[in-house]
C-alpha cells in the first residue's frame, strides 16, 4: 500500500497565497502606492550582511523594471543606525526600504528570502536570497497579464445602467452648481481617530453633501430597488445601510483626480462594504475609474449608470482633461458592518477624550 501523500500547507508565504491577507500591520498599505505593478520583496535581516548587499545590487542591476513602471522594489531590513540607513537609501534610490518591517516579515514567514507578488498582490514566487537572477526573471513575467486566464482578470465590479433618470442627474448637477461645494481631503488615522488631510497631488475634488430629505429619500429608494438586489445576487450580501449622499465634481481646470486608494482603510471607514459611483454627466474627458490590481482597463459610465465595487478594492480616478465630471457617491453596508461602525466610533470618541487636557490644567 502506498504511503499517504501529505497536502497540508506549509508555514509562510507560498505560491498562490494572497498577500492582501498576509500584508497587515504597519505596512499593510505600502504596496498601494505602486498600483498595477509586480512587487519584489527582499527580506534581508541585517543590512550589514554581504548577502544583503548582493540582493540590493540585483535590484540596482534591474532598476529599469522600476523606472518603466513594471515593478516595485521593497527591502525589509534591520539597521539601527540612521546614518547607515540614509546611506543605503541614497545608494539604491529605486528601492523602498522598510526598516521597521518585522511584522511584515512575520506575516510572510520569510527570513532571508525573496517574495514576488503579481499586480493582484498574489504570491507567484518564494526563493532563497542567492537565487537573484531567477527571481528578477520571474518578476519581469509577473508584471505581464496572467497566462492562467490568457488575459488580465476582469475586475469584480457591477455596471448597472439606468439607476438614476436623466432628469434627476441634471437636477443634482444644478444643485451642486448653486452650492459650489468645497474642497475635500481624505481621512487618515492619527492616535486612534480619523483626521482629514489634504494633498492636491493625490486628490483634487470638490464635494457637496445633500441635505434635502425628500431628495435623499428619492435617491435611496432607487439604490434600494436597482442596486441592492444586484449586490445580493452577485455577492450574497443584503444591503441595509447607506453612509452618505454626496455629489462630487472633478474639474479639468484644477486637475481633478484621485490617486490609488481603498475606501475602507481607516477607523472611521472600516465598515464600508460597497462603493457606488454614479456619473451625472458625459461632457468631459478623462476622469475614468480603474482598478489597477486587475489590469489597465478604465471605465467611464454613462450618465445615470452605476459602477459598484467592494470598498476593499484598490481604485483610482484619472485626471479630468476637459470639462467637469459630476458624480454621485455613496457607500453601502449591512448590520454586521453597522456594529463595527458603532464600536469604532466609540473607540474614536474614547481616544479623543484621552487627548483632551484635564479640566483646570
GROMACS .gro file of C-alpha atoms in nm, residues 11-354:
model
  344
   11UNK     CA    1   0.405   2.787   0.716
   12UNK     CA    2   0.498   3.113   0.549
   13UNK     CA    3   0.406   3.263   0.213
   14UNK     CA    4   0.365   3.017  -0.076
   15UNK     CA    5   0.276   3.047  -0.442
   16UNK     CA    6  -0.092   3.126  -0.486
   17UNK     CA    7  -0.130   3.288  -0.144
   18UNK     CA    8  -0.297   3.627  -0.115
   19UNK     CA    9  -0.058   3.891   0.015
   20UNK     CA   10  -0.363   4.105   0.083
   21UNK     CA   11  -0.435   3.861   0.366
   22UNK     CA   12  -0.071   3.845   0.481
   23UNK     CA   13   0.009   4.217   0.450
   24UNK     CA   14  -0.120   4.361   0.775
   25UNK     CA   15   0.011   4.587   1.048
   26UNK     CA   16   0.221   4.899   0.994
   27UNK     CA   17   0.291   4.836   0.625
   28UNK     CA   18  -0.043   4.698   0.513
   29UNK     CA   19  -0.088   4.979   0.258
   30UNK     CA   20   0.273   5.008   0.144
   31UNK     CA   21   0.209   4.842  -0.192
   32UNK     CA   22  -0.089   5.064  -0.283
   33UNK     CA   23   0.144   5.344  -0.393
   34UNK     CA   24   0.251   5.121  -0.684
   35UNK     CA   25  -0.079   5.017  -0.845
   36UNK     CA   26  -0.073   4.765  -1.126
   37UNK     CA   27   0.291   4.670  -1.071
   38UNK     CA   28   0.454   4.344  -0.975
   39UNK     CA   29   0.623   4.363  -0.634
   40UNK     CA   30   0.959   4.220  -0.530
   41UNK     CA   31   1.016   4.188  -0.157
   42UNK     CA   32   1.364   4.112  -0.029
   43UNK     CA   33   1.357   4.001   0.334
   44UNK     CA   34   1.717   4.074   0.425
   45UNK     CA   35   1.752   4.056   0.801
   46UNK     CA   36   2.058   4.261   0.895
   47UNK     CA   37   2.151   4.534   0.647
   48UNK     CA   38   2.522   4.477   0.710
   49UNK     CA   39   2.532   4.120   0.577
   50UNK     CA   40   2.715   4.054   0.242
   51UNK     CA   41   2.412   3.866   0.112
   52UNK     CA   42   2.208   4.179   0.174
   53UNK     CA   43   2.437   4.390  -0.042
   54UNK     CA   44   2.420   4.133  -0.323
   55UNK     CA   45   2.041   4.141  -0.315
   56UNK     CA   46   2.037   4.521  -0.329
   57UNK     CA   47   2.284   4.513  -0.617
   58UNK     CA   48   2.039   4.283  -0.801
   59UNK     CA   49   1.770   4.547  -0.757
   60UNK     CA   50   2.008   4.811  -0.892
   61UNK     CA   51   2.101   4.599  -1.193
   62UNK     CA   52   1.733   4.561  -1.284
   63UNK     CA   53   1.619   4.911  -1.188
   64UNK     CA   54   1.473   4.957  -1.536
   65UNK     CA   55   1.180   4.740  -1.422
   66UNK     CA   56   1.102   5.005  -1.161
   67UNK     CA   57   1.180   5.301  -1.386
   68UNK     CA   58   0.946   5.167  -1.655
   69UNK     CA   59   0.664   5.126  -1.404
   70UNK     CA   60   0.651   4.748  -1.438
   71UNK     CA   61   0.766   4.659  -1.086
   72UNK     CA   62   0.835   4.800  -0.740
   73UNK     CA   63   1.121   4.700  -0.513
   74UNK     CA   64   1.094   4.665  -0.135
   75UNK     CA   65   1.373   4.575   0.105
   76UNK     CA   66   1.275   4.464   0.455
   77UNK     CA   67   1.586   4.504   0.669
   78UNK     CA   68   1.715   4.584   1.017
   79UNK     CA   69   1.959   4.872   1.066
   80UNK     CA   70   1.954   5.075   1.390
   81UNK     CA   71   2.199   5.341   1.270
   82UNK     CA   72   2.014   5.631   1.096
   83UNK     CA   73   2.329   5.733   0.905
   84UNK     CA   74   2.369   5.382   0.766
   85UNK     CA   75   2.003   5.380   0.665
   86UNK     CA   76   2.038   5.707   0.481
   87UNK     CA   77   2.348   5.580   0.305
   88UNK     CA   78   2.172   5.272   0.174
   89UNK     CA   79   1.868   5.470   0.062
   90UNK     CA   80   2.094   5.706  -0.133
   91UNK     CA   81   2.289   5.419  -0.292
   92UNK     CA   82   1.974   5.237  -0.402
   93UNK     CA   83   1.710   5.502  -0.489
   94UNK     CA   84   1.492   5.254  -0.677
   95UNK     CA   85   1.436   5.051  -0.357
   96UNK     CA   86   1.183   5.135  -0.089
   97UNK     CA   87   1.328   5.032   0.247
   98UNK     CA   88   1.106   4.910   0.529
   99UNK     CA   89   1.326   4.945   0.833
  100UNK     CA   90   1.053   4.854   1.081
  101UNK     CA   91   0.924   4.562   0.883
  102UNK     CA   92   0.943   4.290   1.148
  103UNK     CA   93   0.564   4.247   1.147
  104UNK     CA   94   0.570   4.214   0.770
  105UNK     CA   95   0.844   3.951   0.783
  106UNK     CA   96   0.647   3.763   1.047
  107UNK     CA   97   0.326   3.777   0.841
  108UNK     CA   98   0.502   3.640   0.532
  109UNK     CA   99   0.702   3.390   0.734
  110UNK     CA  100   1.002   3.494   0.528
  111UNK     CA  101   1.356   3.514   0.663
  112UNK     CA  102   1.638   3.598   0.422
  113UNK     CA  103   1.426   3.524   0.116
  114UNK     CA  104   1.266   3.677  -0.191
  115UNK     CA  105   0.889   3.701  -0.231
  116UNK     CA  106   0.744   3.811  -0.565
  117UNK     CA  107   0.384   3.934  -0.597
  118UNK     CA  108   0.179   3.991  -0.910
  119UNK     CA  109  -0.030   4.310  -0.956
  120UNK     CA  110  -0.320   4.142  -0.771
  121UNK     CA  111  -0.084   4.103  -0.473
  122UNK     CA  112  -0.076   3.726  -0.502
  123UNK     CA  113   0.242   3.533  -0.433
  124UNK     CA  114   0.399   3.399  -0.752
  125UNK     CA  115   0.747   3.313  -0.623
  126UNK     CA  116   0.932   3.246  -0.298
  127UNK     CA  117   1.307   3.185  -0.326
  128UNK     CA  118   1.631   3.199  -0.125
  129UNK     CA  119   1.828   3.524  -0.143
  130UNK     CA  120   2.103   3.371  -0.358
  131UNK     CA  121   1.860   3.300  -0.645
  132UNK     CA  122   1.871   3.660  -0.757
  133UNK     CA  123   1.864   3.626  -1.135
  134UNK     CA  124   1.584   3.371  -1.135
  135UNK     CA  125   1.376   3.598  -0.913
  136UNK     CA  126   1.434   3.901  -1.136
  137UNK     CA  127   1.322   3.699  -1.437
  138UNK     CA  128   1.011   3.587  -1.252
  139UNK     CA  129   0.943   3.948  -1.154
  140UNK     CA  130   0.951   4.054  -1.518
  141UNK     CA  131   0.699   3.784  -1.609
  142UNK     CA  132   0.478   3.869  -1.311
  143UNK     CA  133   0.422   4.218  -1.448
  144UNK     CA  134   0.254   4.070  -1.759
  145UNK     CA  135  -0.110   3.950  -1.762
  146UNK     CA  136  -0.162   3.610  -1.603
  147UNK     CA  137  -0.128   3.329  -1.855
  148UNK     CA  138  -0.361   3.116  -1.642
  149UNK     CA  139  -0.654   3.302  -1.800
  150UNK     CA  140  -0.498   3.429  -2.120
  151UNK     CA  141  -0.551   3.796  -2.031
  152UNK     CA  142  -0.586   4.035  -1.740
  153UNK     CA  143  -0.854   3.913  -1.496
  154UNK     CA  144  -1.178   4.111  -1.503
  155UNK     CA  145  -1.231   4.346  -1.212
  156UNK     CA  146  -1.508   4.211  -0.981
  157UNK     CA  147  -1.742   4.506  -1.032
  158UNK     CA  148  -2.104   4.563  -1.125
  159UNK     CA  149  -2.200   4.804  -1.403
  160UNK     CA  150  -2.569   4.894  -1.379
  161UNK     CA  151  -2.745   5.120  -1.629
  162UNK     CA  152  -3.039   5.350  -1.554
  163UNK     CA  153  -3.003   5.375  -1.177
  164UNK     CA  154  -3.082   5.748  -1.190
  165UNK     CA  155  -3.302   5.909  -1.457
  166UNK     CA  156  -3.159   6.186  -1.682
  167UNK     CA  157  -3.383   6.449  -1.521
  168UNK     CA  158  -3.262   6.354  -1.174
  169UNK     CA  159  -2.900   6.363  -1.288
  170UNK     CA  160  -2.946   6.716  -1.424
  171UNK     CA  161  -3.120   6.824  -1.102
  172UNK     CA  162  -2.826   6.701  -0.894
  173UNK     CA  163  -2.574   6.882  -1.116
  174UNK     CA  164  -2.777   7.202  -1.087
  175UNK     CA  165  -2.782   7.165  -0.709
  176UNK     CA  166  -2.405   7.136  -0.700
  177UNK     CA  167  -2.367   7.444  -0.920
  178UNK     CA  168  -2.587   7.652  -0.690
  179UNK     CA  169  -2.389   7.547  -0.383
  180UNK     CA  170  -2.040   7.527  -0.534
  181UNK     CA  171  -1.921   7.251  -0.300
  182UNK     CA  172  -1.594   7.263  -0.109
  183UNK     CA  173  -1.252   7.106  -0.145
  184UNK     CA  174  -1.240   6.761   0.011
  185UNK     CA  175  -0.948   6.571   0.157
  186UNK     CA  176  -0.906   6.215   0.274
  187UNK     CA  177  -0.914   6.050   0.614
  188UNK     CA  178  -0.607   5.914   0.789
  189UNK     CA  179  -0.585   5.755   1.133
  190UNK     CA  180  -0.393   5.959   1.388
  191UNK     CA  181  -0.368   5.847   1.751
  192UNK     CA  182  -0.678   5.631   1.732
  193UNK     CA  183  -0.904   5.874   1.544
  194UNK     CA  184  -0.964   5.971   1.181
  195UNK     CA  185  -0.835   6.312   1.071
  196UNK     CA  186  -0.893   6.481   0.734
  197UNK     CA  187  -0.578   6.552   0.535
  198UNK     CA  188  -0.529   6.740   0.208
  199UNK     CA  189  -0.282   6.663  -0.072
  200UNK     CA  190  -0.366   6.811  -0.412
  201UNK     CA  191  -0.109   6.586  -0.576
  202UNK     CA  192  -0.306   6.280  -0.471
  203UNK     CA  193  -0.665   6.403  -0.464
  204UNK     CA  194  -0.837   6.711  -0.608
  205UNK     CA  195  -1.215   6.720  -0.583
  206UNK     CA  196  -1.499   6.940  -0.460
  207UNK     CA  197  -1.786   6.782  -0.264
  208UNK     CA  198  -2.146   6.881  -0.194
  209UNK     CA  199  -2.336   6.674   0.067
  210UNK     CA  200  -2.711   6.661   0.003
  211UNK     CA  201  -2.936   6.786   0.281
  212UNK     CA  202  -3.284   6.782   0.120
  213UNK     CA  203  -3.458   6.492   0.297
  214UNK     CA  204  -3.707   6.427   0.016
  215UNK     CA  205  -3.435   6.426  -0.249
  216UNK     CA  206  -3.220   6.193  -0.039
  217UNK     CA  207  -3.515   5.958   0.010
  218UNK     CA  208  -3.583   5.952  -0.365
  219UNK     CA  209  -3.221   5.862  -0.446
  220UNK     CA  210  -3.200   5.598  -0.174
  221UNK     CA  211  -3.523   5.439  -0.296
  222UNK     CA  212  -3.369   5.396  -0.640
  223UNK     CA  213  -3.050   5.249  -0.497
  224UNK     CA  214  -3.258   5.012  -0.285
  225UNK     CA  215  -3.453   4.887  -0.587
  226UNK     CA  216  -3.185   4.898  -0.855
  227UNK     CA  217  -2.853   4.837  -0.680
  228UNK     CA  218  -2.926   4.643  -0.361
  229UNK     CA  219  -3.079   4.336  -0.533
  230UNK     CA  220  -2.785   4.313  -0.774
  231UNK     CA  221  -2.536   4.314  -0.486
  232UNK     CA  222  -2.734   4.040  -0.317
  233UNK     CA  223  -2.743   3.834  -0.637
  234UNK     CA  224  -2.374   3.876  -0.722
  235UNK     CA  225  -2.217   3.887  -0.376
  236UNK     CA  226  -2.483   3.738  -0.144
  237UNK     CA  227  -2.491   4.036   0.091
  238UNK     CA  228  -2.815   4.207   0.191
  239UNK     CA  229  -2.754   4.582   0.197
  240UNK     CA  230  -2.938   4.753   0.484
  241UNK     CA  231  -2.739   5.074   0.543
  242UNK     CA  232  -2.616   5.369   0.341
  243UNK     CA  233  -2.345   5.602   0.465
  244UNK     CA  234  -2.385   5.932   0.283
  245UNK     CA  235  -2.539   6.119  -0.011
  246UNK     CA  236  -2.267   6.316  -0.187
  247UNK     CA  237  -2.231   6.499  -0.516
  248UNK     CA  238  -1.867   6.542  -0.622
  249UNK     CA  239  -1.703   6.734  -0.904
  250UNK     CA  240  -1.368   6.665  -1.070
  251UNK     CA  241  -1.265   6.977  -1.263
  252UNK     CA  242  -1.017   6.989  -1.553
  253UNK     CA  243  -0.922   7.346  -1.460
  254UNK     CA  244  -0.785   7.232  -1.124
  255UNK     CA  245  -0.662   6.891  -1.241
  256UNK     CA  246  -0.934   6.691  -1.066
  257UNK     CA  247  -0.831   6.333  -0.992
  258UNK     CA  248  -0.797   6.080  -0.710
  259UNK     CA  249  -0.489   5.860  -0.667
  260UNK     CA  250  -0.496   5.487  -0.589
  261UNK     CA  251  -0.680   5.412  -0.266
  262UNK     CA  252  -0.912   5.175  -0.088
  263UNK     CA  253  -1.231   5.303   0.074
  264UNK     CA  254  -1.226   5.102   0.397
  265UNK     CA  255  -0.873   5.159   0.533
  266UNK     CA  256  -0.932   5.357   0.850
  267UNK     CA  257  -1.118   5.360   1.180
  268UNK     CA  258  -1.396   5.584   1.051
  269UNK     CA  259  -1.450   5.391   0.726
  270UNK     CA  260  -1.374   5.026   0.809
  271UNK     CA  261  -1.747   4.943   0.800
  272UNK     CA  262  -1.784   5.025   0.431
  273UNK     CA  263  -1.863   4.720   0.220
  274UNK     CA  264  -1.953   4.853  -0.127
  275UNK     CA  265  -1.886   5.181  -0.305
  276UNK     CA  266  -2.138   5.318  -0.555
  277UNK     CA  267  -2.027   5.570  -0.818
  278UNK     CA  268  -2.294   5.716  -1.049
  279UNK     CA  269  -2.188   5.958  -1.321
  280UNK     CA  270  -2.428   6.251  -1.366
  281UNK     CA  271  -2.296   6.389  -1.697
  282UNK     CA  272  -2.096   6.284  -2.002
  283UNK     CA  273  -1.945   6.606  -2.142
  284UNK     CA  274  -1.593   6.561  -2.006
  285UNK     CA  275  -1.272   6.380  -2.095
  286UNK     CA  276  -1.057   6.183  -1.854
  287UNK     CA  277  -1.197   6.121  -1.507
  288UNK     CA  278  -1.218   5.748  -1.568
  289UNK     CA  279  -1.213   5.496  -1.287
  290UNK     CA  280  -0.977   5.199  -1.296
  291UNK     CA  281  -0.886   4.903  -1.078
  292UNK     CA  282  -0.510   4.857  -1.130
  293UNK     CA  283  -0.485   4.528  -0.940
  294UNK     CA  284  -0.693   4.375  -1.219
  295UNK     CA  285  -0.538   4.537  -1.524
  296UNK     CA  286  -0.515   4.870  -1.708
  297UNK     CA  287  -0.874   4.893  -1.834
  298UNK     CA  288  -1.057   5.215  -1.746
  299UNK     CA  289  -1.431   5.271  -1.708
  300UNK     CA  290  -1.650   5.571  -1.787
  301UNK     CA  291  -2.013   5.509  -1.700
  302UNK     CA  292  -2.295   5.676  -1.890
  303UNK     CA  293  -2.499   5.937  -1.700
  304UNK     CA  294  -2.725   5.764  -1.451
  305UNK     CA  295  -2.529   5.438  -1.461
  306UNK     CA  296  -2.362   5.298  -1.150
  307UNK     CA  297  -2.027   5.131  -1.103
  308UNK     CA  298  -2.043   4.922  -0.785
  309UNK     CA  299  -1.741   4.760  -0.624
  310UNK     CA  300  -1.605   4.632  -0.297
  311UNK     CA  301  -1.466   4.907  -0.075
  312UNK     CA  302  -1.154   4.693  -0.029
  313UNK     CA  303  -1.053   4.705  -0.398
  314UNK     CA  304  -0.776   4.944  -0.498
  315UNK     CA  305  -0.910   5.202  -0.743
  316UNK     CA  306  -0.823   5.542  -0.882
  317UNK     CA  307  -0.975   5.824  -1.088
  318UNK     CA  308  -0.767   5.963  -1.375
  319UNK     CA  309  -0.717   6.335  -1.422
  320UNK     CA  310  -1.003   6.518  -1.594
  321UNK     CA  311  -0.858   6.681  -1.905
  322UNK     CA  312  -1.167   6.859  -2.039
  323UNK     CA  313  -1.479   6.986  -1.869
  324UNK     CA  314  -1.614   6.875  -1.535
  325UNK     CA  315  -1.714   6.532  -1.414
  326UNK     CA  316  -2.012   6.527  -1.176
  327UNK     CA  317  -2.071   6.207  -0.981
  328UNK     CA  318  -2.298   6.083  -0.704
  329UNK     CA  319  -2.101   5.885  -0.445
  330UNK     CA  320  -2.218   5.668  -0.160
  331UNK     CA  321  -2.127   5.358   0.041
  332UNK     CA  322  -2.345   5.060   0.132
  333UNK     CA  323  -2.312   4.816   0.421
  334UNK     CA  324  -2.510   4.574   0.640
  335UNK     CA  325  -2.594   4.524   1.007
  336UNK     CA  326  -2.269   4.344   1.091
  337UNK     CA  327  -2.080   4.640   0.949
  338UNK     CA  328  -2.301   4.879   1.144
  339UNK     CA  329  -2.197   4.709   1.468
  340UNK     CA  330  -1.835   4.754   1.362
  341UNK     CA  331  -1.901   5.122   1.285
  342UNK     CA  332  -2.053   5.180   1.626
  343UNK     CA  333  -1.763   5.004   1.802
  344UNK     CA  334  -1.506   5.207   1.607
  345UNK     CA  335  -1.696   5.528   1.675
  346UNK     CA  336  -1.696   5.454   2.046
  347UNK     CA  337  -1.322   5.379   2.038
  348UNK     CA  338  -1.250   5.700   1.847
  349UNK     CA  339  -1.452   5.904   2.097
  350UNK     CA  340  -1.257   5.747   2.381
  351UNK     CA  341  -0.929   5.832   2.207
  352UNK     CA  342  -1.046   6.190   2.162
  353UNK     CA  343  -1.129   6.223   2.532
  354UNK     CA  344  -0.786   6.095   2.626
   0.00000   0.00000   0.00000
